[in-house]
PDB file of C-alpha atoms in Angstrom:
ATOM      1  CA  MET S 220      61.767 -13.258 -33.421  1.00  0.00           C
ATOM      2  CA  VAL S 221      63.020 -11.963 -30.104  1.00  0.00           C
ATOM      3  CA  PRO S 222      61.202 -10.961 -26.925  1.00  0.00           C
ATOM      4  CA  HIS S 223      60.346  -7.305 -26.305  1.00  0.00           C
ATOM      5  CA  GLY S 224      63.192  -5.957 -24.197  1.00  0.00           C
ATOM      6  CA  GLY S 225      63.209  -7.950 -21.003  1.00  0.00           C
ATOM      7  CA  LEU S 226      66.275  -9.418 -19.339  1.00  0.00           C
ATOM      8  CA  TRP S 227      68.980 -11.746 -20.478  1.00  0.00           C
ATOM      9  CA  PHE S 228      71.231 -14.260 -18.803  1.00  0.00           C
ATOM     10  CA  ASN S 229      74.855 -13.071 -18.971  1.00  0.00           C
ATOM     11  CA  ASN S 230      76.557 -16.237 -17.767  1.00  0.00           C
ATOM     12  CA  ARG S 231      76.006 -19.146 -15.446  1.00  0.00           C
ATOM     13  CA  PHE S 232      77.041 -17.293 -12.329  1.00  0.00           C
ATOM     14  CA  ALA S 233      75.853 -13.751 -13.003  1.00  0.00           C
ATOM     15  CA  ALA S 234      72.580 -12.020 -12.334  1.00  0.00           C
ATOM     16  CA  LEU S 235      70.378 -10.751 -15.107  1.00  0.00           C
ATOM     17  CA  SER S 236      71.180  -7.432 -16.752  1.00  0.00           C
ATOM     18  CA  PRO S 237      68.961  -5.094 -18.759  1.00  0.00           C
ATOM     19  CA  SER S 238      68.744  -6.281 -22.330  1.00  0.00           C
ATOM     20  CA  PRO S 239      70.575  -4.106 -24.859  1.00  0.00           C
ATOM     21  CA  ARG S 240      67.989  -4.924 -27.493  1.00  0.00           C
ATOM     22  CA  LYS S 241      65.656  -2.270 -28.733  1.00  0.00           C
ATOM     23  CA  GLY S 242      62.050  -2.942 -29.455  1.00  0.00           C
ATOM     24  CA  PRO S 243      58.439  -2.045 -28.779  1.00  0.00           C
ATOM     25  CA  SER S 244      57.143  -1.478 -25.298  1.00  0.00           C
ATOM     26  CA  ASN S 245      55.692  -4.213 -23.113  1.00  0.00           C
ATOM     27  CA  LEU S 246      52.140  -2.980 -23.604  1.00  0.00           C
ATOM     28  CA  PHE S 247      49.472  -4.850 -25.517  1.00  0.00           C
ATOM     29  CA  SER S 248      49.373  -4.370 -29.257  1.00  0.00           C
ATOM     30  CA  PRO S 249      46.588  -1.945 -30.283  1.00  0.00           C
ATOM     31  CA  ASP S 250      44.636  -4.683 -32.072  1.00  0.00           C
ATOM     32  CA  PHE S 251      44.675  -6.930 -29.014  1.00  0.00           C
ATOM     33  CA  ARG S 252      43.502  -4.136 -26.729  1.00  0.00           C
ATOM     34  CA  ALA S 253      40.620  -3.406 -29.053  1.00  0.00           C
ATOM     35  CA  VAL S 254      39.404  -6.996 -29.268  1.00  0.00           C
ATOM     36  CA  MET S 255      40.364  -8.700 -26.031  1.00  0.00           C
ATOM     37  CA  VAL S 256      40.579  -6.086 -23.282  1.00  0.00           C
ATOM     38  CA  PRO S 257      37.251  -4.482 -22.417  1.00  0.00           C
ATOM     39  CA  THR S 258      38.385  -2.677 -19.251  1.00  0.00           C
ATOM     40  CA  MET S 259      41.500  -1.455 -17.516  1.00  0.00           C
ATOM     41  CA  SER S 260      41.162  -4.279 -14.972  1.00  0.00           C
ATOM     42  CA  VAL S 261      43.232  -6.527 -17.228  1.00  0.00           C
ATOM     43  CA  PRO S 262      46.966  -6.190 -16.463  1.00  0.00           C
ATOM     44  CA  GLN S 263      48.318  -3.609 -18.895  1.00  0.00           C
ATOM     45  CA  ASN S 264      51.967  -4.646 -18.693  1.00  0.00           C
ATOM     46  CA  PRO S 265      52.068  -8.440 -18.320  1.00  0.00           C
ATOM     47  CA  ILE S 266      55.044 -10.746 -18.541  1.00  0.00           C
ATOM     48  CA  ILE S 267      55.061 -14.369 -19.721  1.00  0.00           C
ATOM     49  CA  VAL S 268      57.138 -16.832 -17.710  1.00  0.00           C
ATOM     50  CA  ILE S 269      57.680 -20.385 -18.953  1.00  0.00           C
ATOM     51  CA  PRO S 270      58.783 -22.702 -16.118  1.00  0.00           C
ATOM     52  CA  ALA S 271      60.744 -25.739 -17.245  1.00  0.00           C
ATOM     53  CA  ARG S 272      62.797 -28.533 -15.730  1.00  0.00           C
ATOM     54  CA  MET S 273      64.732 -31.498 -17.055  1.00  0.00           C
ATOM     55  CA  ALA S 274      63.615 -33.979 -14.379  1.00  0.00           C
ATOM     56  CA  ALA S 275      60.211 -34.917 -15.783  1.00  0.00           C
ATOM     57  CA  THR S 276      59.132 -38.325 -14.479  1.00  0.00           C
ATOM     58  CA  ARG S 277      57.660 -39.797 -17.672  1.00  0.00           C
ATOM     59  CA  LEU S 278      59.878 -38.021 -20.203  1.00  0.00           C
ATOM     60  CA  PRO S 279      63.189 -36.883 -18.677  1.00  0.00           C
ATOM     61  CA  GLY S 280      64.885 -34.050 -20.515  1.00  0.00           C
ATOM     62  CA  LYS S 281      61.743 -33.143 -22.434  1.00  0.00           C
ATOM     63  CA  PRO S 282      62.403 -29.350 -22.581  1.00  0.00           C
ATOM     64  CA  ILE S 283      65.309 -29.992 -24.939  1.00  0.00           C
ATOM     65  CA  ALA S 284      63.683 -32.894 -26.802  1.00  0.00           C
ATOM     66  CA  ASP S 285      64.295 -32.422 -30.512  1.00  0.00           C
ATOM     67  CA  ILE S 286      61.346 -31.477 -32.702  1.00  0.00           C
ATOM     68  CA  HIS S 287      62.586 -31.050 -36.263  1.00  0.00           C
ATOM     69  CA  GLY S 288      65.933 -29.630 -35.204  1.00  0.00           C
ATOM     70  CA  THR S 289      64.570 -27.323 -32.513  1.00  0.00           C
ATOM     71  CA  PRO S 290      64.307 -28.013 -28.764  1.00  0.00           C
ATOM     72  CA  MET S 291      60.725 -28.232 -27.535  1.00  0.00           C
ATOM     73  CA  ILE S 292      61.193 -25.332 -25.099  1.00  0.00           C
ATOM     74  CA  VAL S 293      62.192 -23.095 -28.008  1.00  0.00           C
ATOM     75  CA  HIS S 294      58.977 -23.982 -29.859  1.00  0.00           C
ATOM     76  CA  VAL S 295      56.999 -22.887 -26.780  1.00  0.00           C
ATOM     77  CA  TRP S 296      59.078 -19.717 -26.378  1.00  0.00           C
ATOM     78  CA  ARG S 297      58.458 -18.776 -30.008  1.00  0.00           C
ATOM     79  CA  ARG S 298      54.693 -19.220 -29.596  1.00  0.00           C
ATOM     80  CA  ALA S 299      54.784 -16.992 -26.522  1.00  0.00           C
ATOM     81  CA  VAL S 300      56.722 -14.302 -28.378  1.00  0.00           C
ATOM     82  CA  GLU S 301      54.232 -14.508 -31.253  1.00  0.00           C
ATOM     83  CA  ALA S 302      51.415 -13.825 -28.774  1.00  0.00           C
ATOM     84  CA  ASP S 303      52.902 -10.306 -28.593  1.00  0.00           C
ATOM     85  CA  ILE S 304      51.618  -9.332 -25.170  1.00  0.00           C
ATOM     86  CA  GLY S 305      54.831  -8.772 -23.215  1.00  0.00           C
ATOM     87  CA  PRO S 306      58.363  -9.967 -22.562  1.00  0.00           C
ATOM     88  CA  VAL S 307      58.945 -13.712 -22.353  1.00  0.00           C
ATOM     89  CA  ILE S 308      61.316 -15.393 -19.903  1.00  0.00           C
ATOM     90  CA  VAL S 309      62.072 -19.095 -19.547  1.00  0.00           C
ATOM     91  CA  ALA S 310      62.627 -19.937 -15.858  1.00  0.00           C
ATOM     92  CA  CYS S 311      64.549 -23.113 -15.143  1.00  0.00           C
ATOM     93  CA  GLY S 312      66.987 -24.824 -12.812  1.00  0.00           C
ATOM     94  CA  ASP S 313      69.007 -26.508 -15.556  1.00  0.00           C
ATOM     95  CA  PHE S 314      71.773 -24.957 -17.626  1.00  0.00           C
ATOM     96  CA  GLU S 315      70.949 -27.172 -20.611  1.00  0.00           C
ATOM     97  CA  ILE S 316      67.639 -25.348 -20.957  1.00  0.00           C
ATOM     98  CA  ILE S 317      69.279 -21.949 -20.553  1.00  0.00           C
ATOM     99  CA  ASP S 318      71.784 -22.771 -23.285  1.00  0.00           C
ATOM    100  CA  ALA S 319      69.022 -23.872 -25.675  1.00  0.00           C
ATOM    101  CA  VAL S 320      66.963 -20.733 -25.123  1.00  0.00           C
ATOM    102  CA  LYS S 321      69.959 -18.398 -25.391  1.00  0.00           C
ATOM    103  CA  GLU S 322      71.061 -20.017 -28.628  1.00  0.00           C
ATOM    104  CA  ALA S 323      67.614 -19.267 -30.066  1.00  0.00           C
ATOM    105  CA  GLY S 324      67.884 -15.621 -28.982  1.00  0.00           C
ATOM    106  CA  GLY S 325      65.598 -15.863 -25.967  1.00  0.00           C
ATOM    107  CA  ASP S 326      65.803 -14.760 -22.350  1.00  0.00           C
ATOM    108  CA  ALA S 327      66.352 -17.407 -19.670  1.00  0.00           C
ATOM    109  CA  LEU S 328      66.677 -17.144 -15.914  1.00  0.00           C
ATOM    110  CA  TYR S 329      68.284 -19.672 -13.605  1.00  0.00           C
ATOM    111  CA  THR S 330      65.997 -20.435 -10.656  1.00  0.00           C
ATOM    112  CA  ASN S 331      66.146 -22.709  -7.641  1.00  0.00           C
ATOM    113  CA  PRO S 332      66.153 -26.280  -9.003  1.00  0.00           C
ATOM    114  CA  ASP S 333      64.272 -27.533  -5.935  1.00  0.00           C
ATOM    115  CA  HIS S 334      61.006 -25.636  -6.423  1.00  0.00           C
ATOM    116  CA  ALA S 335      57.975 -27.765  -5.600  1.00  0.00           C
ATOM    117  CA  SER S 336      55.762 -26.266  -8.314  1.00  0.00           C
ATOM    118  CA  GLY S 337      55.817 -24.271 -11.500  1.00  0.00           C
ATOM    119  CA  SER S 338      54.074 -21.372  -9.760  1.00  0.00           C
ATOM    120  CA  ASP S 339      56.915 -21.108  -7.244  1.00  0.00           C
ATOM    121  CA  ARG S 340      59.421 -21.010 -10.103  1.00  0.00           C
ATOM    122  CA  VAL S 341      57.372 -18.371 -11.919  1.00  0.00           C
ATOM    123  CA  PHE S 342      57.227 -16.227  -8.792  1.00  0.00           C
ATOM    124  CA  GLU S 343      60.988 -16.372  -8.278  1.00  0.00           C
ATOM    125  CA  ALA S 344      61.583 -15.440 -11.906  1.00  0.00           C
ATOM    126  CA  MET S 345      59.171 -12.518 -11.790  1.00  0.00           C
ATOM    127  CA  HIS S 346      60.606 -11.249  -8.500  1.00  0.00           C
ATOM    128  CA  THR S 347      64.183 -11.470  -9.809  1.00  0.00           C
ATOM    129  CA  ALA S 348      63.521 -10.074 -13.271  1.00  0.00           C
ATOM    130  CA  ASP S 349      61.227  -7.265 -12.137  1.00  0.00           C
ATOM    131  CA  PRO S 350      62.122  -6.123  -8.595  1.00  0.00           C
ATOM    132  CA  LEU S 351      60.598  -2.684  -9.228  1.00  0.00           C
ATOM    133  CA  LYS S 352      57.221  -4.294  -9.994  1.00  0.00           C
ATOM    134  CA  ARG S 353      56.706  -2.684 -13.377  1.00  0.00           C
ATOM    135  CA  HIS S 354      54.775  -5.719 -14.577  1.00  0.00           C
ATOM    136  CA  ASP S 355      51.297  -5.945 -13.071  1.00  0.00           C
ATOM    137  CA  GLY S 356      50.463  -9.434 -14.296  1.00  0.00           C
ATOM    138  CA  VAL S 357      52.148 -12.697 -15.204  1.00  0.00           C
ATOM    139  CA  ILE S 358      51.169 -15.589 -17.451  1.00  0.00           C
ATOM    140  CA  ASN S 359      52.389 -19.000 -16.324  1.00  0.00           C
ATOM    141  CA  LEU S 360      52.815 -20.904 -19.585  1.00  0.00           C
ATOM    142  CA  GLN S 361      53.788 -24.572 -19.400  1.00  0.00           C
ATOM    143  CA  GLY S 362      56.952 -25.484 -21.244  1.00  0.00           C
ATOM    144  CA  ASP S 363      55.526 -28.685 -22.731  1.00  0.00           C
ATOM    145  CA  LEU S 364      52.971 -27.137 -25.116  1.00  0.00           C
ATOM    146  CA  PRO S 365      54.920 -26.811 -28.375  1.00  0.00           C
ATOM    147  CA  THR S 366      51.820 -26.596 -30.576  1.00  0.00           C
ATOM    148  CA  ILE S 367      49.926 -23.972 -28.579  1.00  0.00           C
ATOM    149  CA  GLU S 368      48.428 -21.189 -30.659  1.00  0.00           C
ATOM    150  CA  PRO S 369      49.367 -17.591 -29.768  1.00  0.00           C
ATOM    151  CA  GLU S 370      45.659 -16.703 -29.763  1.00  0.00           C
ATOM    152  CA  ILE S 371      45.067 -19.159 -26.925  1.00  0.00           C
ATOM    153  CA  ILE S 372      47.854 -17.569 -24.894  1.00  0.00           C
ATOM    154  CA  ARG S 373      46.250 -14.167 -25.371  1.00  0.00           C
ATOM    155  CA  ALA S 374      42.814 -15.503 -24.425  1.00  0.00           C
ATOM    156  CA  VAL S 375      43.872 -16.401 -20.881  1.00  0.00           C
ATOM    157  CA  LEU S 376      43.979 -12.722 -19.921  1.00  0.00           C
ATOM    158  CA  GLU S 377      40.338 -12.089 -20.757  1.00  0.00           C
ATOM    159  CA  PRO S 378      38.750 -13.199 -17.437  1.00  0.00           C
ATOM    160  CA  LEU S 379      40.864 -10.598 -15.630  1.00  0.00           C
ATOM    161  CA  SER S 380      38.651  -7.910 -17.169  1.00  0.00           C
ATOM    162  CA  ASP S 381      36.519  -8.555 -14.068  1.00  0.00           C
ATOM    163  CA  PRO S 382      38.340  -6.871 -11.155  1.00  0.00           C
ATOM    164  CA  ALA S 383      36.981  -9.512  -8.757  1.00  0.00           C
ATOM    165  CA  VAL S 384      38.991 -12.258 -10.493  1.00  0.00           C
ATOM    166  CA  ASP S 385      42.393 -13.096  -8.989  1.00  0.00           C
ATOM    167  CA  ILE S 386      43.547 -15.803 -11.402  1.00  0.00           C
ATOM    168  CA  ALA S 387      42.487 -16.675 -14.945  1.00  0.00           C
ATOM    169  CA  THR S 388      42.842 -19.968 -16.764  1.00  0.00           C
ATOM    170  CA  LEU S 389      41.503 -21.854 -19.797  1.00  0.00           C
ATOM    171  CA  CYS S 390      39.080 -24.726 -20.402  1.00  0.00           C
ATOM    172  CA  ALA S 391      37.624 -26.555 -23.389  1.00  0.00           C
ATOM    173  CA  GLU S 392      34.369 -28.495 -23.453  1.00  0.00           C
ATOM    174  CA  ILE S 393      34.822 -32.279 -23.428  1.00  0.00           C
ATOM    175  CA  THR S 394      33.079 -34.128 -26.247  1.00  0.00           C
ATOM    176  CA  GLU S 395      34.618 -37.616 -26.018  1.00  0.00           C
ATOM    177  CA  ASP S 396      33.623 -40.154 -23.346  1.00  0.00           C
ATOM    178  CA  ALA S 397      37.180 -41.477 -23.066  1.00  0.00           C
ATOM    179  CA  GLU S 398      38.454 -38.014 -22.235  1.00  0.00           C
ATOM    180  CA  ARG S 399      35.653 -37.450 -19.738  1.00  0.00           C
ATOM    181  CA  ASP S 400      36.567 -40.600 -17.803  1.00  0.00           C
ATOM    182  CA  ASP S 401      40.363 -40.250 -18.033  1.00  0.00           C
ATOM    183  CA  PRO S 402      41.919 -39.447 -14.610  1.00  0.00           C
ATOM    184  CA  ASN S 403      44.871 -37.845 -16.409  1.00  0.00           C
ATOM    185  CA  VAL S 404      42.502 -35.201 -17.756  1.00  0.00           C
ATOM    186  CA  VAL S 405      41.782 -32.562 -15.130  1.00  0.00           C
ATOM    187  CA  LYS S 406      38.163 -31.484 -15.164  1.00  0.00           C
ATOM    188  CA  ALA S 407      36.886 -28.064 -14.108  1.00  0.00           C
ATOM    189  CA  VAL S 408      33.470 -27.367 -12.614  1.00  0.00           C
ATOM    190  CA  LEU S 409      32.420 -23.962 -13.918  1.00  0.00           C
ATOM    191  CA  SER S 410      29.557 -21.677 -13.003  1.00  0.00           C
ATOM    192  CA  MET S 411      28.426 -20.093 -16.258  1.00  0.00           C
ATOM    193  CA  ALA S 412      26.107 -17.091 -16.525  1.00  0.00           C
ATOM    194  CA  ASP S 413      22.454 -18.199 -16.569  1.00  0.00           C
ATOM    195  CA  GLY S 414      20.877 -18.015 -19.981  1.00  0.00           C
ATOM    196  CA  ALA S 415      23.994 -16.688 -21.710  1.00  0.00           C
ATOM    197  CA  ALA S 416      24.355 -19.006 -24.680  1.00  0.00           C
ATOM    198  CA  GLY S 417      27.430 -17.180 -25.960  1.00  0.00           C
ATOM    199  CA  THR S 418      29.181 -16.993 -22.599  1.00  0.00           C
ATOM    200  CA  VAL S 419      32.897 -17.702 -22.904  1.00  0.00           C
ATOM    201  CA  CYS S 420      34.016 -17.173 -19.294  1.00  0.00           C
ATOM    202  CA  GLY S 421      32.903 -18.955 -16.142  1.00  0.00           C
ATOM    203  CA  ARG S 422      33.837 -19.040 -12.484  1.00  0.00           C
ATOM    204  CA  ALA S 423      35.757 -22.119 -11.374  1.00  0.00           C
ATOM    205  CA  LEU S 424      34.136 -23.884  -8.432  1.00  0.00           C
ATOM    206  CA  TYR S 425      36.339 -26.989  -8.325  1.00  0.00           C
ATOM    207  CA  PHE S 426      38.948 -29.012 -10.211  1.00  0.00           C
ATOM    208  CA  SER S 427      39.220 -32.788 -10.120  1.00  0.00           C
ATOM    209  CA  ARG S 428      40.633 -35.799 -11.909  1.00  0.00           C
ATOM    210  CA  ALA S 429      37.247 -37.459 -11.437  1.00  0.00           C
ATOM    211  CA  THR S 430      34.304 -36.937 -13.792  1.00  0.00           C
ATOM    212  CA  VAL S 431      32.665 -33.854 -12.325  1.00  0.00           C
ATOM    213  CA  PRO S 432      29.940 -32.818 -12.221  1.00  0.00           C
ATOM    214  CA  SER S 433      28.294 -36.226 -12.223  1.00  0.00           C
ATOM    215  CA  HIS S 434      25.806 -37.394 -14.835  1.00  0.00           C
ATOM    216  CA  SER S 435      25.093 -35.018 -17.711  1.00  0.00           C
ATOM    217  CA  GLY S 436      27.506 -32.289 -18.702  1.00  0.00           C
ATOM    218  CA  PRO S 437      28.771 -30.089 -19.930  1.00  0.00           C
ATOM    219  CA  HIS S 438      32.164 -31.190 -18.704  1.00  0.00           C
ATOM    220  CA  TYR S 439      35.267 -29.073 -19.148  1.00  0.00           C
ATOM    221  CA  HIS S 440      38.877 -30.065 -19.750  1.00  0.00           C
ATOM    222  CA  HIS S 441      41.144 -27.766 -17.743  1.00  0.00           C
ATOM    223  CA  ILE S 442      44.142 -26.379 -19.630  1.00  0.00           C
ATOM    224  CA  GLY S 443      46.952 -25.602 -17.199  1.00  0.00           C
ATOM    225  CA  ILE S 444      47.797 -22.069 -18.296  1.00  0.00           C
ATOM    226  CA  TYR S 445      47.300 -19.277 -15.778  1.00  0.00           C
ATOM    227  CA  ALA S 446      47.238 -15.493 -15.768  1.00  0.00           C
ATOM    228  CA  PHE S 447      47.807 -13.992 -12.326  1.00  0.00           C
ATOM    229  CA  ARG S 448      47.467 -10.475 -11.139  1.00  0.00           C
ATOM    230  CA  ARG S 449      50.841  -9.791  -9.588  1.00  0.00           C
ATOM    231  CA  GLN S 450      49.480  -9.469  -6.053  1.00  0.00           C
ATOM    232  CA  ALA S 451      47.459 -12.652  -6.500  1.00  0.00           C
ATOM    233  CA  LEU S 452      50.588 -14.638  -7.355  1.00  0.00           C
ATOM    234  CA  GLU S 453      52.413 -13.174  -4.366  1.00  0.00           C
ATOM    235  CA  THR S 454      49.494 -14.222  -2.164  1.00  0.00           C
ATOM    236  CA  PHE S 455      49.213 -17.671  -3.721  1.00  0.00           C
ATOM    237  CA  VAL S 456      52.829 -18.755  -3.236  1.00  0.00           C
ATOM    238  CA  LYS S 457      52.653 -17.862   0.467  1.00  0.00           C
ATOM    239  CA  LEU S 458      49.625 -20.078   1.101  1.00  0.00           C
ATOM    240  CA  PRO S 459      50.090 -23.475   2.765  1.00  0.00           C
ATOM    241  CA  ARG S 460      49.060 -26.531   0.795  1.00  0.00           C
ATOM    242  CA  GLY S 461      45.460 -27.384   1.585  1.00  0.00           C
ATOM    243  CA  ARG S 462      43.762 -30.738   2.093  1.00  0.00           C
ATOM    244  CA  LEU S 463      42.083 -30.715  -1.310  1.00  0.00           C
ATOM    245  CA  GLU S 464      45.308 -29.864  -3.116  1.00  0.00           C
ATOM    246  CA  LYS S 465      47.035 -32.796  -1.460  1.00  0.00           C
ATOM    247  CA  GLN S 466      44.124 -35.122  -2.199  1.00  0.00           C
ATOM    248  CA  GLU S 467      43.710 -34.221  -5.881  1.00  0.00           C
ATOM    249  CA  LYS S 468      47.363 -33.261  -6.488  1.00  0.00           C
ATOM    250  CA  LEU S 469      46.208 -30.035  -8.125  1.00  0.00           C
ATOM    251  CA  GLU S 470      47.830 -26.846  -6.893  1.00  0.00           C
ATOM    252  CA  GLN S 471      45.048 -24.567  -8.174  1.00  0.00           C
ATOM    253  CA  LEU S 472      42.827 -25.956  -5.409  1.00  0.00           C
ATOM    254  CA  ARG S 473      45.069 -24.152  -2.931  1.00  0.00           C
ATOM    255  CA  ALA S 474      43.733 -20.874  -4.288  1.00  0.00           C
ATOM    256  CA  LEU S 475      40.092 -21.975  -4.142  1.00  0.00           C
ATOM    257  CA  GLU S 476      40.454 -23.286  -0.593  1.00  0.00           C
ATOM    258  CA  ALA S 477      41.867 -19.904   0.429  1.00  0.00           C
ATOM    259  CA  GLY S 478      38.915 -18.048  -1.074  1.00  0.00           C
ATOM    260  CA  MET S 479      40.691 -16.728  -4.149  1.00  0.00           C
ATOM    261  CA  ARG S 480      38.649 -16.455  -7.321  1.00  0.00           C
ATOM    262  CA  ILE S 481      39.621 -18.302 -10.498  1.00  0.00           C
ATOM    263  CA  ASP S 482      37.713 -17.717 -13.735  1.00  0.00           C
ATOM    264  CA  ALA S 483      38.171 -19.731 -16.921  1.00  0.00           C
ATOM    265  CA  ARG S 484      37.983 -18.643 -20.545  1.00  0.00           C
ATOM    266  CA  LEU S 485      36.526 -21.294 -22.852  1.00  0.00           C
ATOM    267  CA  VAL S 486      38.497 -22.136 -25.997  1.00  0.00           C
ATOM    268  CA  ASP S 487      37.734 -24.541 -28.815  1.00  0.00           C
ATOM    269  CA  THR S 488      40.735 -26.852 -28.633  1.00  0.00           C
ATOM    270  CA  VAL S 489      43.116 -28.327 -26.070  1.00  0.00           C
ATOM    271  CA  PRO S 490      46.777 -27.839 -27.011  1.00  0.00           C
ATOM    272  CA  LEU S 491      48.878 -30.992 -27.011  1.00  0.00           C
ATOM    273  CA  GLY S 492      50.756 -31.460 -23.738  1.00  0.00           C
ATOM    274  CA  VAL S 493      53.924 -33.509 -24.156  1.00  0.00           C
ATOM    275  CA  ASP S 494      54.250 -35.905 -21.206  1.00  0.00           C
ATOM    276  CA  THR S 495      55.237 -39.201 -22.826  1.00  0.00           C
ATOM    277  CA  PRO S 496      57.318 -40.454 -25.772  1.00  0.00           C
ATOM    278  CA  ALA S 497      54.057 -40.997 -27.666  1.00  0.00           C
ATOM    279  CA  ASP S 498      53.079 -37.360 -27.079  1.00  0.00           C
ATOM    280  CA  LEU S 499      56.472 -36.266 -28.381  1.00  0.00           C
ATOM    281  CA  GLU S 500      55.990 -38.244 -31.570  1.00  0.00           C
ATOM    282  CA  ARG S 501      52.558 -36.678 -32.014  1.00  0.00           C
ATOM    283  CA  ALA S 502      54.074 -33.201 -31.572  1.00  0.00           C
ATOM    284  CA  ARG S 503      56.613 -34.013 -34.274  1.00  0.00           C
ATOM    285  CA  GLU S 504      53.783 -35.037 -36.588  1.00  0.00           C
ATOM    286  CA  LEU S 505      51.817 -31.858 -35.913  1.00  0.00           C
ATOM    287  CA  LEU S 506      54.820 -29.587 -36.373  1.00  0.00           C
ATOM    288  CA  ALA S 507      56.125 -31.289 -39.490  1.00  0.00           C
ATOM    289  CA  PRO S 508      55.721 -29.345 -42.742  1.00  0.00           C
ATOM    290  CA  GLY S 509      52.137 -30.036 -43.760  1.00  0.00           C
ATOM    291  CA  GLY S 510      51.481 -31.843 -40.464  1.00  0.00           C
ATOM    292  CA  THR S 511      47.945 -32.512 -39.244  1.00  0.00           C
TER     293      THR S 511
END
């Protein structure tokens, strides 16, 4: 499969050019609009940007790590294309990643290799690929989620049906004590609607590596996928790093400290994030024919 239109990387020293490929528009599929988008507040022409870099601390070169003959970044790109909600661009500062994505038929954009965060890389890619601001929203999809389901990618847009929400993200309820106490698992404190047993979206009050809130739950595992309104992303990347962001090492706290609103959509499962060699082996197991 190929992305819908979009932009493509001509060579290592050239800017992006309009793609010659034909295809459907960048709008939501009719089925998705009917099920997932209750109001026009949700961005109607979103773009998915997958930031990636080779210099991962615990697993260097992981975007091009082989998973059954296919680089990991290509697995993620394919899942994003299958979500069928807009064009997909991989944003990176490494030509090895660009080559892998191009070979698979995808769109890749070279960005500043010195970006401090994935959000900064996503912003540069969106600004470069869409200077006329045709896309009113952007999904920041991590490049180390090769098993993510397309339905989960689509779900992250749902909180933006509320016009008061600036940024949307995902969470899953924690059921295991080991996960609840693990500092590598980021927890979200959510304000859910009172008395709404079937509520699937909640307002994020805080994020922490500690077990919050204390004592009884529910506790929520934050999944680092974000959907920004375009203006919200432009505002976010201009904000200075706040005290809480520095303390927790979580960039989403920058938005909360600045008074921006983040809402989270609850999902049933947490997609596997590949951060270590053990994670990579698990991804290979899950993506093997008949894997579980």
